[in-house]
Coordinates of C-alpha atoms in Angstrom, one line a residue:
Chain A
M1 CA 130.9 98.9 121.1
E2 CA 133.4 101.7 120.4
R3 CA 136.9 101.3 121.6
P4 CA 138.7 104.5 120.7
L5 CA 141.8 103.8 122.8
T6 CA 142.6 100.4 121.4
K7 CA 141.0 100.3 118.0
N8 CA 144.4 100.8 116.3
I9 CA 146.3 98.4 118.6
H10 CA 147.1 95.1 117.1
L11 CA 149.4 93.0 119.3
N12 CA 150.7 90.8 116.5
R13 CA 152.3 93.6 114.5
P14 CA 154.4 96.7 115.3
P15 CA 152.6 99.9 116.3
L16 CA 151.4 102.4 113.6
D17 CA 154.2 104.7 112.5
A18 CA 153.5 108.4 112.1
K19 CA 152.2 108.1 108.5
E20 CA 150.0 105.1 109.3
Y21 CA 148.7 106.8 112.4
E22 CA 147.8 109.9 110.4
M23 CA 146.0 107.7 107.8
A24 CA 144.0 106.2 110.5
G25 CA 142.8 109.6 111.6
G26 CA 145.7 110.4 113.9
Y27 CA 147.0 113.9 114.6
L28 CA 143.6 115.4 113.5
A29 CA 143.1 116.5 117.1
V30 CA 146.5 118.4 117.1
K31 CA 145.4 120.2 113.9
K32 CA 142.0 121.0 115.3
A33 CA 143.2 122.1 118.8
L34 CA 146.3 124.1 117.8
L35 CA 144.8 125.8 114.7
K36 CA 141.1 126.2 115.6
M37 CA 140.8 126.2 119.4
A38 CA 142.0 128.6 122.1
P39 CA 143.8 126.8 125.0
V40 CA 140.9 127.7 127.4
D41 CA 138.4 126.1 125.0
V42 CA 140.4 122.9 125.1
I43 CA 140.4 122.9 128.9
E44 CA 136.6 123.6 129.0
L45 CA 135.9 120.8 126.6
I46 CA 137.9 118.3 128.6
K47 CA 136.3 119.5 131.8
E48 CA 132.8 119.1 130.2
S49 CA 133.6 115.5 129.0
N50 CA 134.0 114.5 132.7
L51 CA 137.2 112.6 131.9
K52 CA 138.6 111.5 135.3
G53 CA 142.3 110.7 135.9
R54 CA 143.0 107.1 135.1
G55 CA 146.0 106.8 137.4
G56 CA 143.8 106.0 140.3
A57 CA 142.8 109.2 142.0
G58 CA 139.9 109.9 139.6
F59 CA 140.1 113.7 139.6
N60 CA 138.5 115.6 136.8
T61 CA 141.3 116.2 134.3
G62 CA 140.0 119.5 132.8
M63 CA 139.6 120.8 136.3
K64 CA 143.2 119.9 137.1
W65 CA 144.5 121.7 134.0
S66 CA 142.4 124.8 134.9
F67 CA 144.6 125.4 138.0
V68 CA 147.6 126.1 135.8
P69 CA 148.3 129.9 135.7
M70 CA 147.6 131.3 132.3
G71 CA 148.0 134.6 130.5
E72 CA 150.7 137.1 130.3
K73 CA 151.5 137.1 134.0
A74 CA 152.0 133.3 134.1
P75 CA 155.5 131.9 134.2
S76 CA 156.8 131.4 130.7
T77 CA 158.2 127.9 131.5
K78 CA 155.7 125.2 132.2
Y79 CA 155.9 121.5 131.9
L80 CA 153.7 118.5 131.0
V81 CA 154.6 115.1 132.3
A82 CA 153.1 111.7 131.2
N83 CA 153.2 109.4 134.2
A84 CA 154.1 106.1 132.6
D85 CA 155.7 104.7 135.8
E86 CA 153.1 101.9 135.9
M87 CA 154.3 100.0 139.0
E88 CA 151.1 99.3 141.0
P89 CA 151.2 95.5 141.5
G90 CA 148.6 93.8 139.4
T91 CA 148.4 96.7 136.9
F92 CA 149.3 96.2 133.2
K93 CA 147.0 98.6 131.3
D94 CA 149.3 101.5 130.3
R95 CA 151.8 99.0 128.9
L96 CA 149.2 98.1 126.3
L97 CA 148.8 101.8 125.3
L98 CA 152.6 102.6 125.4
E99 CA 153.6 99.6 123.3
G100 CA 150.5 99.4 121.2
N101 CA 150.0 103.0 120.0
P102 CA 152.7 105.4 121.1
H103 CA 151.6 108.2 118.7
Q104 CA 148.2 108.3 120.5
L105 CA 150.0 109.2 123.7
L106 CA 152.2 111.8 121.9
E107 CA 149.1 113.3 120.3
G108 CA 147.3 113.6 123.7
M109 CA 150.4 115.2 125.2
I110 CA 150.8 117.8 122.4
V111 CA 147.1 118.8 122.9
A112 CA 147.4 118.8 126.7
A113 CA 150.6 120.9 126.5
Y114 CA 148.9 123.3 124.2
A115 CA 145.9 123.6 126.6
I116 CA 148.2 124.6 129.5
Q117 CA 150.8 126.3 127.2
A118 CA 153.7 124.1 128.3
N119 CA 156.6 124.1 125.9
T120 CA 158.5 121.1 127.4
G121 CA 157.2 117.6 128.2
Y122 CA 158.5 114.4 129.6
V123 CA 157.4 110.8 129.4
F124 CA 158.4 109.3 132.8
L125 CA 158.6 105.6 131.9
R126 CA 159.5 102.8 134.3
F127 CA 162.7 101.0 133.5
A128 CA 161.1 97.6 133.0
Y129 CA 159.1 98.7 129.9
K130 CA 162.1 98.2 127.6
E131 CA 160.0 97.6 124.4
A132 CA 157.8 100.7 125.2
A133 CA 161.0 102.8 125.6
K134 CA 162.2 101.8 122.1
R135 CA 158.7 102.5 120.6
I136 CA 158.3 105.9 122.3
L137 CA 161.7 107.1 121.2
Q138 CA 160.9 106.0 117.6
A139 CA 157.5 107.8 117.7
I140 CA 159.1 111.0 119.1
K141 CA 161.6 111.0 116.3
E142 CA 158.8 110.5 113.7
A143 CA 156.7 113.2 115.2
Y144 CA 159.5 115.7 115.0
E145 CA 160.1 114.7 111.4
A146 CA 156.4 115.1 110.6
G147 CA 156.3 118.5 112.3
F148 CA 154.0 117.6 115.2
L149 CA 156.8 118.2 117.7
G150 CA 159.3 121.1 117.8
E151 CA 159.2 124.8 117.1
N152 CA 156.0 126.4 115.7
I153 CA 154.0 123.2 115.3
L154 CA 152.0 123.3 112.0
G155 CA 152.5 127.1 111.9
S156 CA 150.4 127.6 115.0
G157 CA 153.1 129.5 116.8
F158 CA 153.1 126.8 119.5
T159 CA 156.3 125.0 120.4
F160 CA 156.6 121.7 122.3
H161 CA 159.6 119.6 122.9
L162 CA 159.2 116.1 124.3
H163 CA 161.8 113.9 126.1
L164 CA 161.7 110.4 127.4
H165 CA 163.0 109.7 130.9
T166 CA 163.4 106.1 132.0
G167 CA 163.3 105.5 135.7
V168 CA 165.6 103.3 137.8
G169 CA 163.0 101.5 139.8
R170 CA 161.0 102.8 142.7
Y171 CA 157.2 102.5 143.2
M172 CA 157.3 106.0 144.8
C173 CA 158.0 107.5 141.4
G174 CA 154.4 107.0 140.5
E175 CA 153.4 109.5 143.1
E176 CA 153.0 112.9 141.3
T177 CA 155.4 115.0 143.5
A178 CA 157.9 112.2 144.1
L179 CA 158.0 111.7 140.3
L180 CA 158.9 115.4 139.9
N181 CA 161.7 115.0 142.5
A182 CA 163.0 112.0 140.5
L183 CA 162.9 114.1 137.3
E184 CA 165.0 116.7 139.1
G185 CA 167.6 114.1 139.9
K186 CA 166.6 113.7 143.6
R187 CA 165.4 110.9 145.8
A188 CA 161.8 110.2 144.9
T189 CA 160.2 111.5 148.2
P190 CA 156.8 113.2 148.1
R191 CA 156.5 117.0 148.6
A192 CA 154.2 118.9 150.9
K193 CA 151.0 120.2 149.2
P194 CA 150.3 123.0 148.7
P195 CA 151.8 124.3 146.6
F196 CA 150.3 121.9 144.1
P197 CA 152.4 121.0 141.0
Q198 CA 149.9 122.9 138.8
V199 CA 151.3 126.0 140.4
S200 CA 154.8 125.0 141.4
G201 CA 156.0 121.6 140.1
L202 CA 159.0 120.6 138.1
F203 CA 162.0 122.9 138.8
G204 CA 159.4 125.1 140.6
K205 CA 157.4 125.8 137.5
P206 CA 153.7 125.1 136.8
T207 CA 153.5 121.4 135.9
I208 CA 150.7 119.0 135.0
V209 CA 151.3 115.3 135.6
N210 CA 148.7 113.0 133.9
N211 CA 148.5 109.2 133.6
V212 CA 149.1 107.6 130.2
E213 CA 145.5 106.4 129.8
T214 CA 144.2 109.8 130.7
L215 CA 146.3 111.5 128.0
C216 CA 145.4 108.9 125.4
N217 CA 141.7 109.9 125.8
I218 CA 142.4 113.5 124.9
P219 CA 142.6 113.3 121.1
H220 CA 139.3 111.4 120.9
I221 CA 137.5 114.0 123.0
I222 CA 138.8 116.8 120.8
N223 CA 137.7 115.0 117.6
N224 CA 134.3 113.7 118.8
G225 CA 133.2 116.1 121.6
A226 CA 132.2 115.8 125.2
D227 CA 128.7 114.3 124.6
W228 CA 130.1 111.5 122.5
F229 CA 132.7 110.8 125.2
K230 CA 130.0 110.7 127.9
S231 CA 127.8 108.4 125.7
L232 CA 130.6 105.7 125.7
S233 CA 130.1 105.1 129.4
H234 CA 127.6 103.1 131.4
S235 CA 128.0 105.5 134.3
E236 CA 128.4 109.2 135.2
D237 CA 132.1 109.1 134.6
G238 CA 132.8 109.7 130.9
G239 CA 134.5 107.3 128.4
T240 CA 135.8 103.8 128.2
K241 CA 138.2 102.3 130.7
L242 CA 141.0 99.8 130.3
Y243 CA 140.1 97.0 132.7
G244 CA 142.3 94.0 133.6
V245 CA 141.9 90.7 135.5
S246 CA 144.7 88.5 136.8
G247 CA 144.9 85.5 139.1
N248 CA 143.5 82.0 138.7
V249 CA 140.9 82.8 136.1
N250 CA 140.6 81.1 132.7
A251 CA 141.5 84.1 130.5
P252 CA 143.5 86.8 132.3
G253 CA 143.8 89.9 130.2
C254 CA 143.2 93.6 129.6
W255 CA 140.2 95.0 127.7
E256 CA 138.8 98.5 126.8
L257 CA 135.2 98.5 127.9
P258 CA 132.5 101.1 128.7
M259 CA 133.3 102.8 132.1
G260 CA 130.9 101.2 134.7
I261 CA 130.7 97.7 133.4
S262 CA 130.0 95.3 136.2
M263 CA 132.6 93.4 138.1
R264 CA 130.8 90.1 137.4
E265 CA 130.8 90.7 133.7
L266 CA 134.5 91.4 133.7
I267 CA 135.4 88.3 135.8
E268 CA 132.9 85.8 134.4
E269 CA 132.7 86.9 130.8
Y270 CA 135.8 88.7 129.8
A271 CA 138.2 86.7 132.1
G272 CA 136.3 83.5 131.4
G273 CA 135.4 82.8 135.1
M274 CA 137.5 80.9 137.6
K275 CA 139.8 78.1 136.5
E276 CA 138.5 74.6 137.1
G277 CA 139.0 73.6 140.8
Y278 CA 139.2 77.2 142.0
K279 CA 136.5 79.2 143.6
F280 CA 136.2 83.0 143.8
R281 CA 136.8 84.5 147.3
G282 CA 137.6 88.1 146.8
V283 CA 139.2 90.7 144.6
L284 CA 141.4 93.8 144.8
P285 CA 139.4 95.8 142.2
G286 CA 142.0 98.4 141.2
G287 CA 145.6 97.2 142.0
A288 CA 147.4 96.4 145.2
S289 CA 146.5 99.5 147.1
T290 CA 142.7 99.0 147.1
D291 CA 140.4 97.4 149.6
F292 CA 139.2 93.8 149.0
L293 CA 135.7 93.3 147.7
T294 CA 133.9 89.9 147.9
E295 CA 131.1 87.9 146.2
L296 CA 128.6 90.3 147.7
H297 CA 129.9 93.1 145.5
L298 CA 130.2 91.3 142.1
D299 CA 127.3 93.2 140.6
I300 CA 128.6 96.7 141.3
K301 CA 129.6 99.0 138.5
M302 CA 133.3 99.5 138.0
D303 CA 133.3 103.2 138.1
F304 CA 134.8 105.7 140.6
K305 CA 131.7 106.3 142.6
S306 CA 130.2 102.8 142.7
V307 CA 133.4 101.1 143.8
S308 CA 133.9 103.7 146.4
M309 CA 130.4 103.3 147.7
A310 CA 131.2 99.5 148.1
G311 CA 134.1 100.4 150.3
S312 CA 137.0 100.2 148.0
R313 CA 138.5 102.2 145.0
L314 CA 138.4 101.8 141.3
G315 CA 142.2 102.6 141.4
T316 CA 143.7 101.5 138.1
G317 CA 140.8 99.3 137.2
T318 CA 143.1 96.3 137.0
M319 CA 141.9 93.6 139.4
I320 CA 143.6 90.8 141.2
V321 CA 141.5 87.8 142.1
L322 CA 141.9 85.8 145.3
D323 CA 140.8 82.2 145.0
D324 CA 139.9 79.6 147.6
R325 CA 143.2 77.7 147.3
T326 CA 145.3 80.8 148.0
C327 CA 146.0 81.9 151.5
P328 CA 144.6 85.4 152.2
V329 CA 147.2 85.9 155.0
G330 CA 150.0 85.1 152.6
F331 CA 148.4 87.2 150.0
V332 CA 148.3 90.3 152.2
H333 CA 151.8 89.5 153.5
N334 CA 153.1 89.7 149.9
L335 CA 151.4 93.0 149.4
E336 CA 152.7 94.5 152.7
Q337 CA 156.2 93.2 152.0
F338 CA 156.0 95.1 148.7
F339 CA 154.8 98.3 150.4
A340 CA 157.3 98.1 153.2
H341 CA 160.1 97.7 150.7
E342 CA 158.9 100.5 148.5
S343 CA 158.2 103.0 151.3
C344 CA 160.6 106.0 150.7
G345 CA 161.1 106.4 154.4
W346 CA 160.0 110.1 154.5
C347 CA 157.1 109.7 157.0
T348 CA 157.4 107.8 160.2
P349 CA 154.1 105.8 160.1
C350 CA 155.0 104.4 156.7
R351 CA 158.7 103.8 157.3
E352 CA 158.3 102.2 160.7
G353 CA 154.7 100.9 160.5
L354 CA 154.9 98.9 157.3
P355 CA 157.9 96.7 158.2
W356 CA 156.2 96.1 161.5
V357 CA 153.0 95.0 159.8
E358 CA 155.0 92.8 157.4
K359 CA 156.7 91.1 160.3
I360 CA 153.5 90.5 162.2
L361 CA 151.8 89.0 159.1
W362 CA 154.8 86.8 158.5
S363 CA 154.7 85.5 162.0
I364 CA 150.9 84.7 161.7
E365 CA 151.6 83.0 158.3
Q366 CA 154.2 80.9 160.0
G367 CA 151.8 79.9 162.7
K368 CA 153.5 82.0 165.4
G369 CA 150.9 84.7 165.8
S370 CA 148.5 85.5 168.6
L371 CA 145.0 87.0 168.7
T372 CA 146.4 90.3 170.1
D373 CA 148.4 90.6 166.9
L374 CA 145.1 91.1 165.1
D375 CA 144.3 94.1 167.3
L376 CA 147.8 95.4 166.6
L377 CA 147.3 95.1 162.8
E378 CA 144.0 96.9 163.1
E379 CA 145.7 99.7 165.0
Q380 CA 148.4 99.9 162.5
A381 CA 146.0 100.0 159.6
R382 CA 144.3 103.0 161.3
L383 CA 147.7 104.8 161.9
L384 CA 148.8 104.2 158.3
G385 CA 145.5 105.7 157.1
P386 CA 144.8 109.1 155.5
G387 CA 146.1 112.2 157.1
N388 CA 149.2 110.9 158.8
T389 CA 151.6 110.9 155.8
F390 CA 152.7 113.1 153.0
C391 CA 151.5 110.8 150.2
A392 CA 149.0 108.0 149.6
L393 CA 151.5 105.0 149.8
A394 CA 150.7 104.2 153.5
P395 CA 147.0 104.7 153.2
G396 CA 147.0 102.6 150.1
A397 CA 148.9 99.8 152.0
A398 CA 146.3 100.0 154.8
E399 CA 143.4 99.3 152.4
P400 CA 144.0 95.6 151.6
L401 CA 145.1 95.0 155.2
Q402 CA 142.0 96.5 156.9
S403 CA 139.6 94.8 154.4
A404 CA 141.4 91.4 154.7
L405 CA 140.9 91.6 158.5
K406 CA 137.3 92.3 157.9
Y407 CA 136.4 89.8 155.3
F408 CA 138.9 87.0 155.9
R409 CA 139.2 87.2 159.7
E410 CA 138.5 83.5 160.2
D411 CA 141.6 82.7 158.1
F412 CA 143.7 84.8 160.3
E413 CA 142.2 83.1 163.4
Q414 CA 142.8 79.6 161.9
H415 CA 146.5 80.3 161.4
I416 CA 146.7 81.4 165.1
H417 CA 144.7 78.5 166.5
Q418 CA 146.3 75.8 164.3
H419 CA 149.8 77.2 164.7
K420 CA 150.3 76.8 160.9
C421 CA 149.0 78.0 157.6
P422 CA 145.9 75.9 156.8
Y423 CA 146.7 76.3 153.1
D424 CA 150.1 74.6 153.1
Chain B
M1 CA 185.6 85.8 141.9
K2 CA 184.0 88.8 143.6
E3 CA 187.4 90.5 143.7
D4 CA 188.0 89.8 140.0
L5 CA 184.7 91.5 139.3
E6 CA 185.7 94.5 141.3
N7 CA 189.1 94.7 139.6
K8 CA 187.6 94.4 136.1
N9 CA 185.0 97.1 136.7
T10 CA 187.1 99.7 138.4
T11 CA 190.0 100.0 136.0
T12 CA 188.6 103.3 134.7
V13 CA 188.7 105.6 137.7
G14 CA 187.8 109.0 136.2
L15 CA 185.0 109.4 133.6
N16 CA 186.1 108.4 130.1
E17 CA 185.4 110.6 127.1
Q18 CA 182.4 108.6 125.9
E19 CA 180.8 108.9 129.4
R20 CA 181.5 112.6 129.6
T21 CA 179.9 113.2 126.2
A22 CA 176.8 111.3 127.1
I23 CA 176.5 113.1 130.4
D24 CA 177.1 116.5 128.8
H25 CA 174.1 115.9 126.5
E26 CA 171.9 115.1 129.5
V27 CA 173.1 118.2 131.4
S28 CA 172.2 120.3 128.4
L29 CA 168.5 119.2 128.8
V30 CA 168.1 120.4 132.4
P31 CA 168.4 123.7 134.2
Y32 CA 171.4 122.8 136.3
P33 CA 174.0 119.9 136.1
K34 CA 173.0 118.2 139.4
A35 CA 169.5 117.5 137.9
A36 CA 171.1 115.1 135.4
C37 CA 172.7 113.0 138.1
I38 CA 170.3 110.0 137.7
E39 CA 171.0 109.9 134.0
A40 CA 174.7 110.2 134.7
L41 CA 174.5 107.2 137.1
K42 CA 172.7 105.2 134.4
I43 CA 175.3 106.1 131.7
V44 CA 178.2 105.0 133.9
Q45 CA 176.4 101.9 135.1
N46 CA 175.6 100.9 131.5
N47 CA 179.2 101.2 130.7
R48 CA 180.8 99.6 133.8
G49 CA 178.1 97.3 135.1
W50 CA 177.9 99.0 138.5
I51 CA 178.8 102.2 140.4
S52 CA 181.9 101.8 142.4
D53 CA 182.9 104.4 145.0
E54 CA 185.5 105.8 142.6
A55 CA 182.9 106.1 139.8
L56 CA 180.5 107.8 142.2
S57 CA 183.1 110.4 143.3
A58 CA 184.0 111.0 139.6
I59 CA 180.4 111.7 138.7
A60 CA 179.8 113.9 141.7
L61 CA 182.9 115.9 140.9
Y62 CA 181.8 116.3 137.3
L63 CA 178.3 117.5 138.3
N64 CA 179.5 119.8 141.0
M65 CA 177.8 118.0 143.9
S66 CA 179.1 116.1 146.9
A67 CA 179.7 112.4 146.7
A68 CA 177.5 112.0 149.8
E69 CA 174.6 113.7 148.1
L70 CA 175.0 111.6 144.9
D71 CA 175.2 108.5 147.0
S72 CA 171.9 109.4 148.7
V73 CA 170.3 109.4 145.3
A74 CA 172.2 106.3 144.0
T75 CA 171.2 104.2 147.0
F76 CA 167.6 105.2 146.8
Y77 CA 166.8 103.6 143.5
N78 CA 166.5 99.8 143.2
L79 CA 168.4 99.5 140.0
I80 CA 171.5 101.5 140.6
F81 CA 174.0 98.9 141.7
R82 CA 176.5 100.0 144.3
K83 CA 178.0 96.5 144.4
P84 CA 179.5 94.5 141.6
V85 CA 176.9 92.4 139.7
G86 CA 177.1 89.5 137.3
Q87 CA 177.1 89.7 133.5
H88 CA 173.4 89.2 133.4
I89 CA 170.7 90.5 135.8
I90 CA 167.7 88.3 136.5
L91 CA 164.8 90.3 137.8
L92 CA 162.2 87.9 139.0
C93 CA 158.8 89.5 139.7
D94 CA 157.7 88.8 143.3
S95 CA 154.6 90.9 143.3
I96 CA 151.0 89.8 143.9
S97 CA 149.8 88.3 140.6
C98 CA 153.1 86.4 140.2
W99 CA 152.9 85.3 143.8
V100 CA 149.4 83.9 143.3
M101 CA 150.5 82.2 140.1
G102 CA 153.5 80.6 141.7
Y103 CA 156.7 82.7 141.4
R104 CA 158.1 80.9 144.4
V105 CA 158.4 77.7 142.4
L106 CA 160.5 79.5 139.9
Y107 CA 162.6 81.1 142.6
N108 CA 163.3 77.7 144.2
E109 CA 164.3 76.3 140.7
L110 CA 166.6 79.3 140.0
N111 CA 168.0 78.9 143.5
K112 CA 168.8 75.3 142.7
Q113 CA 170.2 75.8 139.2
L114 CA 172.4 78.8 140.0
N115 CA 173.0 78.1 143.7
I116 CA 172.2 81.7 144.6
Q117 CA 169.5 83.5 146.6
F118 CA 168.0 86.9 146.0
G119 CA 170.7 89.6 146.1
E120 CA 173.5 87.1 145.2
T121 CA 175.7 86.6 142.2
S122 CA 176.5 83.1 140.8
P123 CA 180.0 81.8 141.6
D124 CA 180.9 82.0 137.9
G125 CA 180.0 85.7 137.8
M126 CA 177.3 85.1 135.1
F127 CA 174.1 85.9 136.9
T128 CA 172.8 88.2 139.6
L129 CA 169.4 87.3 140.9
L130 CA 167.1 90.1 142.2
P131 CA 163.5 90.3 143.2
N132 CA 161.5 92.9 141.3
A133 CA 158.3 94.8 141.8
C134 CA 155.5 94.0 139.4
L135 CA 156.7 93.8 135.8
G136 CA 153.3 94.7 134.4
C137 CA 152.7 91.3 132.8
C138 CA 150.1 90.2 135.4
D139 CA 147.9 88.5 132.7
H140 CA 151.0 86.4 131.8
A141 CA 152.3 85.6 135.3
P142 CA 154.8 84.5 136.4
A143 CA 157.2 86.8 134.7
M144 CA 160.9 87.7 134.8
L145 CA 163.3 90.0 133.0
I146 CA 166.8 88.9 132.1
D147 CA 168.7 92.0 130.9
D148 CA 166.4 93.4 128.2
D149 CA 164.5 90.1 127.6
L150 CA 161.1 89.6 129.0
Y151 CA 159.8 86.1 129.8
R152 CA 156.2 85.4 130.6
D153 CA 154.0 82.5 131.5
I154 CA 157.2 80.7 132.6
K155 CA 157.0 77.0 133.5
P156 CA 159.7 75.8 136.0
N157 CA 160.9 73.2 133.5
E158 CA 161.7 76.0 130.9
L159 CA 164.2 77.7 133.1
E160 CA 167.2 75.5 132.2
S161 CA 166.9 76.3 128.5
I162 CA 166.2 80.0 129.2
L163 CA 169.4 80.3 131.3
K164 CA 171.4 78.4 128.7
K165 CA 170.9 81.2 126.2
Y166 CA 173.1 83.4 128.4
N167 CA 176.0 81.0 128.9

């Protein structure tokens, strides 16, 4: 099984420096793309590989790049941003790539910037990844020294400067347009779309924001081609995927596996199954803002389409397992408390609805709820849903709520009838 | 104690030279000074521990923006402190994986040992305890960050020796 993203990651030693990375085949894609390919050819190749964004939305990456204005009439200033604000609860995949092989991210960024002809780039890193920050700064320094960053890279005539921006803590910064506001020194509230960032993004200039894992795939596609990339996968989405499992399983962790591996294989084989004394009840397949799936769905493929057909989302591909000794109402309350706290307050349904949902869930968890509260929660989940807000925070928050009401309704009812949490 | 902290941290009213140099560098990387305001807040906070009203006004003046506008940014972000904090910041992850794996037991233990709740600073001024969204260590839950040090797979009985390192 090929593992292009993680083959050079060894957790028990420091990441490869620029020289070691080059010796392991690194920066070949920069040489190939900048010296032998036209920007449009790079975009076409990535489009053909069917690489889909790994941040959760799953949009074709080459397609996204192709919306950037090109040619003589295009603005001379454009930006490329790596979204390394990994803050989706239950998600710990980009950390591995950032700490494990920072040069791989830099190489992906240089090629991506060349494809859209952006001369400035930012890594937007969350504050909590302190070790990653040190390693990225070191890698940037080495890449400048080796001539892979800066003016006229490898004599190609292409210039790319890269900076690290560390955040000051807000889940909203993971949202593409809110991230751009944060980079501009503003409150991280989302922007109305259109215009899309590809046309008018950072400081009003064309900007591409890509997830870390997405960018790390780029060098490998340049080196090995679109067909090779598609062949790595068990599904129609190209490539491998970093999957993670956390919760009361025997071996929680993060693994690079073919896109489309089954949920059962992930939980039972890679994560070693449930801990002794715990039974599987459900799972959030791709982070906090995805709908619950249950035992009935264990055999679905973990790719964008299959998970979506089952009624949830692949999201970040890092799943959180709910076991039979953990209260589903408390579980959802914890999620909604997070979303209520992290709402930026820009849109009313999110600002007002989420704290309301959180309070109702808490009263049910305390045994003080009534059956009409369940109707209220269902109504709120609908009002928080797609179409009522600028960004996906509220619809994301509605997903675990609406699916918990569907799959774990008897637990909610028990809390109400027994006037206490049956799990206490 | 709280007053002591405030006195200690507000002795420099304007920006000092070191702060100005660091802010100048950040301003040189962006199209207009205001765009560097989050970096400026970080620089001053790293130096002084928190952002007092005086510090906020000084930064705003330096970046040619109103103090109210800068405060709207400062109060938006979880980790810009507009109140005095202790010498060490404990960020305890309270997100879903750590919740499932028992962060509340750790919280109760911290609560007992330091006699503080979330948002409070210990009476000796050593620790401020804050909840924090997912630290990205879900496969090693529960997790917490003390200053720059990450602790994972924490057992409640380990907390005492962890805290001792900072005393």
